[in-house]
Short mmCIF file of C-alpha atoms in Angstrom, two decimals:
data_model
loop_
_atom_site.label_atom_id
_atom_site.label_comp_id
_atom_site.label_asym_id
_atom_site.label_seq_id
_atom_site.Cartn_x
_atom_site.Cartn_y
_atom_site.Cartn_z
CA MET O 1 16.37 10.05 78.56
CA THR O 2 14.69 10.68 81.92
CA ALA O 3 11.99 13.36 81.69
CA LEU O 4 13.33 16.74 82.75
CA THR O 5 11.71 19.70 84.43
CA TYR O 6 12.90 22.93 82.88
CA ARG O 7 13.10 26.31 84.56
CA LEU O 8 12.29 28.25 81.39
CA PRO O 9 9.53 27.52 78.84
CA GLN O 10 11.04 25.35 76.13
CA GLN O 11 9.67 27.21 73.15
CA ARG O 12 10.77 29.43 70.30
CA ARG O 13 9.38 32.93 70.65
CA VAL O 14 10.47 35.96 68.61
CA VAL O 15 8.98 39.20 69.93
CA THR O 16 11.33 41.77 68.33
CA GLU O 17 13.47 42.07 65.27
CA LEU O 18 16.81 40.38 65.84
CA PRO O 19 18.84 41.98 67.18
CA GLY O 20 16.34 43.78 69.37
CA PRO O 21 16.82 47.30 70.78
CA HIS O 22 18.56 46.21 73.98
CA SER O 23 20.96 43.97 72.08
CA ALA O 24 21.65 46.80 69.64
CA ALA O 25 22.41 49.14 72.53
CA LEU O 26 24.79 46.60 74.03
CA THR O 27 26.54 46.27 70.67
CA ALA O 28 27.15 50.02 70.68
CA ARG O 29 28.60 49.81 74.19
CA ARG O 30 30.68 46.81 73.18
CA LYS O 31 32.30 48.65 70.31
CA ALA O 32 33.57 51.27 72.74
CA ALA O 33 34.92 48.77 75.29
CA VAL O 34 35.64 45.34 73.76
CA ALA O 35 38.45 44.69 71.30
CA ALA O 36 37.27 44.33 67.71
CA GLY O 37 39.20 41.09 67.37
CA VAL O 38 36.67 39.28 69.56
CA GLY O 39 33.90 38.02 67.29
CA SER O 40 30.41 36.71 68.06
CA ALA O 41 28.37 34.35 65.93
CA VAL O 42 25.08 36.14 66.56
CA PRO O 43 24.34 39.81 67.40
CA VAL O 44 21.99 39.11 70.33
CA TYR O 45 22.90 39.18 74.01
CA ALA O 46 21.89 36.42 76.41
CA ALA O 47 19.98 37.16 79.60
CA ASP O 48 19.00 33.60 80.59
CA ALA O 49 19.36 30.05 79.31
CA ASP O 50 17.96 26.66 80.27
CA GLY O 51 17.55 23.31 78.56
CA GLY O 52 17.46 24.03 74.84
CA VAL O 53 16.65 27.75 74.87
CA ILE O 54 18.50 31.04 75.22
CA VAL O 55 16.46 34.08 76.24
CA ASP O 56 17.99 37.35 75.08
CA VAL O 57 17.90 40.79 76.71
CA ASP O 58 14.88 41.72 74.58
CA GLY O 59 12.79 38.74 75.71
CA ASN O 60 13.23 36.60 72.60
CA SER O 61 13.42 32.87 73.31
CA LEU O 62 15.81 31.25 70.84
CA ILE O 63 16.37 27.55 70.15
CA ASP O 64 19.98 26.78 70.98
CA LEU O 65 21.59 24.52 68.39
CA GLY O 66 25.11 25.58 69.34
CA SER O 67 25.52 24.78 73.06
CA GLY O 68 28.19 27.46 73.38
CA ILE O 69 30.25 25.35 70.93
CA ALA O 70 29.50 21.95 72.48
CA VAL O 71 29.94 23.13 76.07
CA THR O 72 26.48 23.04 77.65
CA ASN O 73 25.81 19.35 77.06
CA VAL O 74 23.79 19.23 80.31
CA GLY O 75 22.22 22.62 79.62
CA ALA O 76 23.43 26.11 80.51
CA SER O 77 21.93 26.17 84.01
CA HIS O 78 21.37 22.61 85.15
CA PRO O 79 20.29 22.80 88.80
CA ALA O 80 22.79 20.18 89.95
CA VAL O 81 25.68 22.09 88.39
CA ALA O 82 24.43 25.44 89.68
CA ALA O 83 24.04 24.05 93.19
CA ALA O 84 27.52 22.52 93.16
CA VAL O 85 29.03 25.81 92.01
CA ALA O 86 27.20 27.79 94.70
CA GLU O 87 28.15 25.37 97.46
CA GLN O 88 31.83 25.32 96.53
CA ALA O 89 31.99 29.10 96.05
CA ALA O 90 30.59 29.56 99.55
CA ARG O 91 33.45 27.45 100.93
CA PHE O 92 36.41 28.74 98.91
CA THR O 93 36.91 29.86 95.33
CA HIS O 94 40.66 29.31 95.11
CA THR O 95 43.71 28.13 96.94
CA CYS O 96 45.76 26.99 93.91
CA PHE O 97 46.17 23.23 93.72
CA MET O 98 49.94 23.74 93.48
CA VAL O 99 49.89 25.47 96.88
CA THR O 100 47.12 23.94 98.97
CA PRO O 101 45.47 21.03 97.12
CA TYR O 102 41.87 19.86 97.56
CA GLU O 103 39.91 16.66 97.07
CA SER O 104 37.71 17.72 94.15
CA TYR O 105 40.72 17.95 91.82
CA VAL O 106 41.64 14.37 92.74
CA ARG O 107 38.04 13.22 92.27
CA VAL O 108 37.88 14.74 88.77
CA ALA O 109 41.11 12.94 87.87
CA GLU O 110 39.65 9.68 89.18
CA GLU O 111 36.50 10.16 87.08
CA LEU O 112 38.56 10.84 83.96
CA ALA O 113 40.62 7.70 84.52
CA ALA O 114 37.40 5.69 84.67
CA LEU O 115 35.63 7.35 81.72
CA THR O 116 38.39 7.59 79.11
CA PRO O 117 39.12 4.64 76.80
CA GLY O 118 41.47 1.89 77.94
CA ASP O 119 42.05 0.02 81.19
CA HIS O 120 45.72 0.98 81.54
CA ASP O 121 47.11 2.98 84.45
CA LYS O 122 46.30 6.67 83.88
CA ARG O 123 47.19 10.10 85.22
CA SER O 124 45.47 13.46 84.65
CA VAL O 125 46.30 17.15 84.87
CA LEU O 126 43.66 19.89 84.92
CA PHE O 127 43.85 23.20 83.07
CA ASN O 128 41.58 26.06 81.99
CA SER O 129 41.04 25.76 78.23
CA GLY O 130 41.26 23.32 75.39
CA ALA O 131 44.25 25.11 73.88
CA GLU O 132 46.07 24.86 77.20
CA ALA O 133 45.35 21.14 77.33
CA VAL O 134 46.72 20.65 73.82
CA GLU O 135 49.88 22.63 74.62
CA ASN O 136 50.54 20.46 77.65
CA ALA O 137 49.82 17.19 75.83
CA VAL O 138 52.50 18.15 73.31
CA LYS O 139 54.88 19.10 76.13
CA VAL O 140 54.40 15.70 77.74
CA ALA O 141 54.90 13.84 74.45
CA ARG O 142 58.09 15.71 73.64
CA LEU O 143 59.58 15.19 77.08
CA ALA O 144 58.59 11.54 77.33
CA THR O 145 59.92 10.60 73.88
CA GLY O 146 62.89 12.96 73.64
CA ARG O 147 61.69 13.88 70.15
CA SER O 148 60.46 17.19 68.77
CA ALA O 149 58.32 16.73 65.64
CA VAL O 150 54.53 16.84 65.97
CA VAL O 151 52.15 15.72 63.22
CA ALA O 152 48.81 17.49 62.73
CA PHE O 153 46.31 17.23 59.90
CA ASP O 154 44.57 19.19 57.19
CA HIS O 155 41.39 20.95 58.40
CA ALA O 156 42.52 20.66 62.04
CA TYR O 157 41.65 23.15 64.76
CA HIS O 158 43.51 22.99 68.08
CA GLY O 159 43.39 26.51 69.52
CA ARG O 160 44.60 30.12 69.37
CA THR O 161 47.84 30.10 71.37
CA ASN O 162 51.11 30.15 69.46
CA LEU O 163 51.67 26.40 69.46
CA THR O 164 48.03 25.55 68.85
CA MET O 165 47.83 28.07 66.01
CA ALA O 166 50.73 26.21 64.43
CA LEU O 167 48.75 22.97 64.81
CA THR O 168 45.60 24.57 63.38
CA ALA O 169 45.17 24.38 59.60
CA LYS O 170 42.86 27.29 58.79
CA SER O 171 44.55 30.64 58.35
CA MET O 172 41.71 33.18 58.55
CA PRO O 173 40.75 34.18 61.20
CA TYR O 174 42.94 32.05 63.43
CA LYS O 175 46.49 32.50 62.12
CA THR O 176 46.63 35.44 59.72
CA HIS O 177 49.46 37.86 60.65
CA PHE O 178 50.04 36.20 64.05
CA GLY O 179 53.25 34.36 63.12
CA PRO O 180 55.95 33.23 63.32
CA PHE O 181 54.60 30.05 64.84
CA ALA O 182 56.12 27.28 66.93
CA PRO O 183 58.47 25.08 64.87
CA GLU O 184 58.58 21.34 64.24
CA ILE O 185 54.89 21.09 63.30
CA TYR O 186 54.12 19.01 60.19
CA ARG O 187 50.76 18.80 58.44
CA MET O 188 49.48 15.64 56.81
CA PRO O 189 46.43 14.85 54.64
CA MET O 190 43.20 14.08 56.48
CA SER O 191 40.60 11.50 55.53
CA TYR O 192 37.69 13.62 54.23
CA PRO O 193 35.29 11.11 52.66
CA TYR O 194 33.12 13.71 50.90
CA ARG O 195 36.11 15.24 49.12
CA ASP O 196 38.56 12.33 48.91
CA LYS O 197 39.18 10.33 45.76
CA ALA O 198 36.17 8.13 45.12
CA GLY O 199 36.45 4.74 46.74
CA GLN O 200 39.43 5.59 48.95
CA SER O 201 39.27 3.65 52.18
CA GLY O 202 40.29 4.86 55.60
CA GLU O 203 43.27 2.51 55.56
CA GLN O 204 44.40 3.89 52.20
CA ALA O 205 44.07 7.47 53.43
CA ALA O 206 46.06 6.58 56.55
CA GLN O 207 48.80 4.96 54.48
CA GLN O 208 49.10 8.13 52.41
CA ALA O 209 49.64 10.16 55.59
CA ILE O 210 52.02 7.57 57.06
CA SER O 211 54.10 7.50 53.87
CA GLN O 212 54.51 11.26 54.02
CA ILE O 213 55.43 11.13 57.71
CA GLU O 214 58.10 8.53 57.06
CA THR O 215 59.59 10.25 54.03
CA GLN O 216 59.31 13.90 55.11
CA ILE O 217 60.03 13.61 58.84
CA GLY O 218 61.12 10.10 59.77
CA ALA O 219 59.34 8.05 62.40
CA GLU O 220 62.28 8.29 64.79
CA SER O 221 61.83 12.10 64.94
CA VAL O 222 58.10 12.17 65.66
CA ALA O 223 57.06 12.82 69.25
CA ALA O 224 53.31 12.82 68.67
CA ILE O 225 50.44 12.58 66.27
CA ILE O 226 47.55 14.83 67.32
CA ILE O 227 44.16 14.46 65.70
CA GLU O 228 40.50 15.21 66.37
CA PRO O 229 38.59 11.91 66.03
CA ILE O 230 35.84 14.06 64.51
CA GLN O 231 37.18 17.38 63.35
CA GLY O 232 35.37 20.38 64.80
CA GLU O 233 36.04 23.79 63.31
CA GLY O 234 37.39 22.12 60.17
CA GLY O 235 33.87 21.02 59.26
CA PHE O 236 32.73 18.12 61.47
CA ILE O 237 34.70 15.78 59.26
CA VAL O 238 34.32 12.12 60.23
CA PRO O 239 37.29 10.20 58.80
CA ALA O 240 36.60 7.05 56.83
CA PRO O 241 36.46 3.85 58.92
CA GLY O 242 39.91 2.46 59.51
CA PHE O 243 41.77 5.77 59.27
CA LEU O 244 42.15 6.39 63.00
CA PRO O 245 42.99 2.77 63.95
CA ALA O 246 45.67 2.61 61.27
CA LEU O 247 47.31 5.81 62.48
CA ALA O 248 47.12 4.67 66.10
CA ALA O 249 48.68 1.30 65.22
CA TRP O 250 51.54 2.95 63.34
CA ALA O 251 52.15 5.33 66.26
CA ARG O 252 52.24 2.45 68.74
CA GLU O 253 54.67 0.50 66.55
CA HIS O 254 57.09 3.44 66.33
CA GLY O 255 56.91 4.80 69.87
CA VAL O 256 54.94 7.87 68.81
CA VAL O 257 52.44 9.33 71.28
CA PHE O 258 48.92 9.26 69.83
CA ILE O 259 46.99 12.28 71.12
CA ALA O 260 43.22 12.44 70.57
CA ASP O 261 41.94 16.01 70.76
CA GLU O 262 38.46 15.42 72.16
CA VAL O 263 37.89 19.00 73.29
CA GLN O 264 34.73 19.32 71.16
CA SER O 265 33.79 15.67 70.70
CA GLY O 266 34.07 14.50 74.30
CA PHE O 267 31.60 13.94 77.13
CA ALA O 268 28.70 12.15 75.45
CA ARG O 269 28.54 14.53 72.48
CA THR O 270 28.95 11.86 69.76
CA GLY O 271 26.92 9.08 71.33
CA ALA O 272 29.85 7.69 73.30
CA TRP O 273 31.75 9.25 76.18
CA PHE O 274 34.55 9.95 73.71
CA ALA O 275 34.57 9.81 69.91
CA SER O 276 37.67 7.60 69.92
CA GLU O 277 35.49 4.77 71.20
CA HIS O 278 33.52 4.47 67.95
CA GLU O 279 36.44 2.66 66.32
CA GLY O 280 37.96 1.14 69.42
CA VAL O 281 40.92 3.52 69.44
CA VAL O 282 42.71 3.89 72.79
CA PRO O 283 44.74 7.12 72.70
CA ASP O 284 47.93 7.56 74.69
CA ILE O 285 46.71 11.01 75.75
CA ILE O 286 43.26 12.60 75.45
CA THR O 287 42.73 16.36 75.62
CA MET O 288 39.40 17.52 77.02
CA ALA O 289 37.52 20.74 77.78
CA LYS O 290 34.17 22.23 76.63
CA GLY O 291 31.55 19.71 77.84
CA ILE O 292 33.52 18.64 80.91
CA ALA O 293 32.08 21.12 83.43
CA GLY O 294 28.66 22.35 82.35
CA GLY O 295 29.97 25.74 81.21
CA MET O 296 32.63 26.41 83.83
CA PRO O 297 36.19 26.84 82.51
CA LEU O 298 37.98 23.53 82.94
CA ALA O 299 40.19 21.38 80.73
CA ALA O 300 42.25 18.25 81.20
CA ILE O 301 44.69 15.82 79.74
CA THR O 302 44.44 12.17 80.69
CA GLY O 303 47.06 9.73 79.54
CA ARG O 304 49.24 6.75 80.19
CA ALA O 305 50.85 6.96 83.62
CA GLU O 306 54.36 6.39 82.29
CA LEU O 307 54.01 9.41 79.99
CA LEU O 308 52.59 11.92 82.43
CA ASP O 309 54.69 10.75 85.35
CA ALA O 310 57.84 11.25 83.26
CA VAL O 311 57.47 15.01 83.72
CA HIS O 312 59.43 16.55 86.59
CA ALA O 313 57.55 18.12 89.52
CA GLY O 314 56.45 21.64 88.63
CA GLY O 315 56.60 20.98 84.90
CA LEU O 316 52.81 20.82 84.65
CA GLY O 317 50.20 23.03 86.25
CA GLY O 318 49.03 26.63 86.37
CA THR O 319 47.60 29.11 88.86
CA TYR O 320 43.96 28.45 88.00
CA GLY O 321 44.24 24.92 86.61
CA GLY O 322 41.60 22.72 88.22
CA ASN O 323 39.91 25.61 90.00
CA PRO O 324 37.78 24.20 92.86
CA VAL O 325 34.55 25.78 91.62
CA ALA O 326 35.12 24.38 88.14
CA CYS O 327 35.95 20.96 89.61
CA ALA O 328 32.70 20.98 91.58
CA ALA O 329 30.82 21.82 88.38
CA ALA O 330 32.57 19.01 86.51
CA LEU O 331 31.72 16.40 89.13
CA ALA O 332 28.08 17.47 89.07
CA ALA O 333 27.94 17.58 85.26
CA ILE O 334 29.50 14.11 84.92
CA GLU O 335 26.99 12.71 87.40
CA VAL O 336 24.12 14.25 85.39
CA MET O 337 25.51 12.73 82.18
CA LYS O 338 25.54 9.33 83.84
CA GLU O 339 22.09 9.63 85.43
CA LEU O 340 20.45 10.79 82.20
CA ASP O 341 22.55 8.46 80.00
CA LEU O 342 23.44 11.34 77.72
CA PRO O 343 25.48 9.16 75.34
CA ALA O 344 22.22 7.36 74.54
CA ARG O 345 20.44 10.69 74.23
CA ALA O 346 23.03 11.84 71.69
CA ARG O 347 22.41 8.69 69.65
CA ALA O 348 18.67 9.37 69.78
CA ILE O 349 19.25 12.90 68.51
CA GLU O 350 21.25 11.50 65.59
CA ALA O 351 18.48 9.02 64.79
CA ALA O 352 15.88 11.80 64.78
CA VAL O 353 17.83 14.46 62.88
CA VAL O 354 19.92 12.70 60.24
CA PRO O 355 17.00 11.28 58.20
CA ALA O 356 15.41 14.74 58.04
CA LEU O 357 18.68 16.29 56.87
CA ARG O 358 19.19 13.61 54.23
CA GLU O 359 15.67 14.15 52.94
CA LEU O 360 16.39 17.88 52.80
CA ALA O 361 19.61 17.23 50.90
CA ALA O 362 17.82 15.18 48.27
CA GLU O 363 15.08 17.79 47.95
CA THR O 364 17.15 20.97 47.66
CA GLY O 365 20.37 20.01 45.89
CA VAL O 366 22.52 22.43 47.91
CA ILE O 367 23.55 20.01 50.67
CA GLY O 368 26.53 18.05 49.44
CA ASP O 369 27.01 15.96 52.55
CA VAL O 370 25.21 15.09 55.78
CA ARG O 371 27.63 13.81 58.40
CA GLY O 372 28.54 13.52 62.05
CA ARG O 373 27.82 11.32 65.03
CA GLY O 374 25.41 11.67 67.91
CA ALA O 375 24.60 15.31 68.51
CA MET O 376 27.66 16.49 66.57
CA LEU O 377 26.08 16.78 63.12
CA ALA O 378 26.64 18.91 60.07
CA ILE O 379 25.52 19.72 56.54
CA GLU O 380 27.99 20.90 53.92
CA ILE O 381 26.51 23.55 51.63
CA VAL O 382 27.58 23.49 47.97
CA ARG O 383 26.52 24.99 44.68
CA PRO O 384 23.95 22.79 42.94
CA GLY O 385 25.29 20.10 40.66
CA GLY O 386 28.76 19.77 42.15
CA THR O 387 30.94 20.01 45.22
CA VAL O 388 31.97 23.68 45.01
CA PRO O 389 31.62 25.20 48.50
CA ASP O 390 29.01 27.94 48.92
CA PRO O 391 29.98 30.00 51.98
CA VAL O 392 27.68 32.86 50.96
CA LEU O 393 24.58 30.66 51.08
CA THR O 394 25.84 29.08 54.32
CA LYS O 395 26.09 32.48 56.00
CA ALA O 396 22.67 33.47 54.68
CA ILE O 397 21.08 30.29 56.06
CA ALA O 398 22.48 30.94 59.53
CA ALA O 399 21.36 34.58 59.47
CA GLU O 400 17.84 33.76 58.33
CA ALA O 401 17.51 30.98 60.89
CA LEU O 402 18.44 33.46 63.62
CA SER O 403 15.77 35.88 62.40
CA ARG O 404 13.29 33.05 62.94
CA GLY O 405 14.59 32.27 66.42
CA VAL O 406 17.20 29.52 65.93
CA VAL O 407 20.87 29.86 66.83
CA LEU O 408 23.10 27.99 64.36
CA LEU O 409 26.89 27.90 64.05
CA THR O 410 28.89 27.68 60.85
CA CYS O 411 32.34 26.14 60.41
CA GLY O 412 34.55 24.42 57.87
CA THR O 413 37.80 25.15 56.10
CA TYR O 414 35.76 26.64 53.26
CA GLY O 415 33.17 28.35 55.48
CA ASN O 416 30.38 26.23 54.02
CA VAL O 417 29.34 23.93 56.87
CA ILE O 418 26.43 24.37 59.26
CA ARG O 419 26.96 22.43 62.47
CA LEU O 420 24.25 21.24 64.81
CA LEU O 421 25.31 21.03 68.45
CA PRO O 422 22.12 21.04 70.52
CA PRO O 423 22.33 20.62 74.28
CA LEU O 424 21.91 16.93 74.98
CA VAL O 425 19.05 17.78 77.35
CA ILE O 426 16.99 19.48 74.63
CA GLY O 427 13.43 18.17 74.37
CA ASP O 428 12.21 16.32 71.30
CA GLU O 429 9.59 18.92 70.34
CA LEU O 430 12.01 21.82 70.60
CA LEU O 431 14.65 19.92 68.62
CA ALA O 432 12.13 19.11 65.90
CA ASP O 433 11.09 22.76 65.74
CA GLY O 434 14.70 23.91 65.38
CA VAL O 435 15.48 21.41 62.64
CA GLY O 436 12.20 22.29 60.94
CA VAL O 437 13.17 25.96 60.86
CA LEU O 438 16.54 25.05 59.37
CA ALA O 439 14.80 22.97 56.70
CA ASP O 440 12.36 25.77 55.86
CA VAL O 441 15.22 28.25 55.55
CA VAL O 442 17.28 25.98 53.29
CA ARG O 443 14.26 25.40 51.06
CA ALA O 444 13.55 29.13 50.87
CA LEU O 445 17.12 30.14 50.03
CA ALA O 446 18.18 27.20 47.88
#
């Protein structure tokens, strides 16, 4: 990666207890103004962020190993993105593309056609959030096929709207007491190599899912299969090789739309522009958000022209979808990813971090699995001597790491996975420090 000049010192510095007094005061104000249903992973409040650090309101400089959940791939304040946002905001912040369109929306769609897998004719639509993209991908699939059933998978996470809650597997906190949910959603077994039957191949796992689809639903009723090529909230589960290609081949054979949810795994995060590329899978539709626009709210679906163009005029869109400021940010962020070759940087992060995590696993006995691709990595925490999940230890590790100045995120169906999502522009020394803190904490608590 090209050497970067950072605006803030790239160092870990803890000057107060965490949370500090100003963060504690803000928490008190928050309780009186913000709904209790909005959670936060850490109890500190950001004042500034750059490169691989977040500076809180008390002056603590924290190593960011979360990237706002894989959003700030180019950093939280990259100068090119900030300049593009400022320039566009000075011109106009909104006209609504459905009323008075603008070039930047078209340019983003052109970039997505070039970046996403496959050389077929493509069309794109821009939205605001990953859940909104997923909803619209399902809408397109249902309209284009004339079918209604949608297949999702165990451990999946697709969002918090009604339809995307139905697609999401985990109940608490995402689904509990929010039903009834959208109908015609069917859940199938996911390839989870760490917990699957020993020796089961990806093709065998796919055949198990396909058999259930054919017997429980019927191929002729299925509009779409939707799957995360690497599952996010479900635990950074990387399916066994062959699983995704087998599903995609079956979908193609039966006229089923194959939707890759790349909201978390897209835009250089896994060492490729999109995680589907690792096994040569070409989805019919890709859903995108998070890393697309350097922190500005933007999402998209890109898919085969014949699918998206099947929708009648006015059937897709939204007041803020493809906001001009967010489009400007996306164009700048994509250019930065290209200039810095951030897919290669993600692969370098994997090469640096995975051996250290595997060594830690062998040493401590509480890490059941080390997995992921690129800078989308995870460790699954278990009780020693088996595979029983240990969510209590997982939570304690994250809390202790924060007290030492490192922001970590947890995830997983069983609440026992620590995910590492550093900004792709993080420096080597800062990354090594963050991983070193994690290792020290695991050793101390194991």
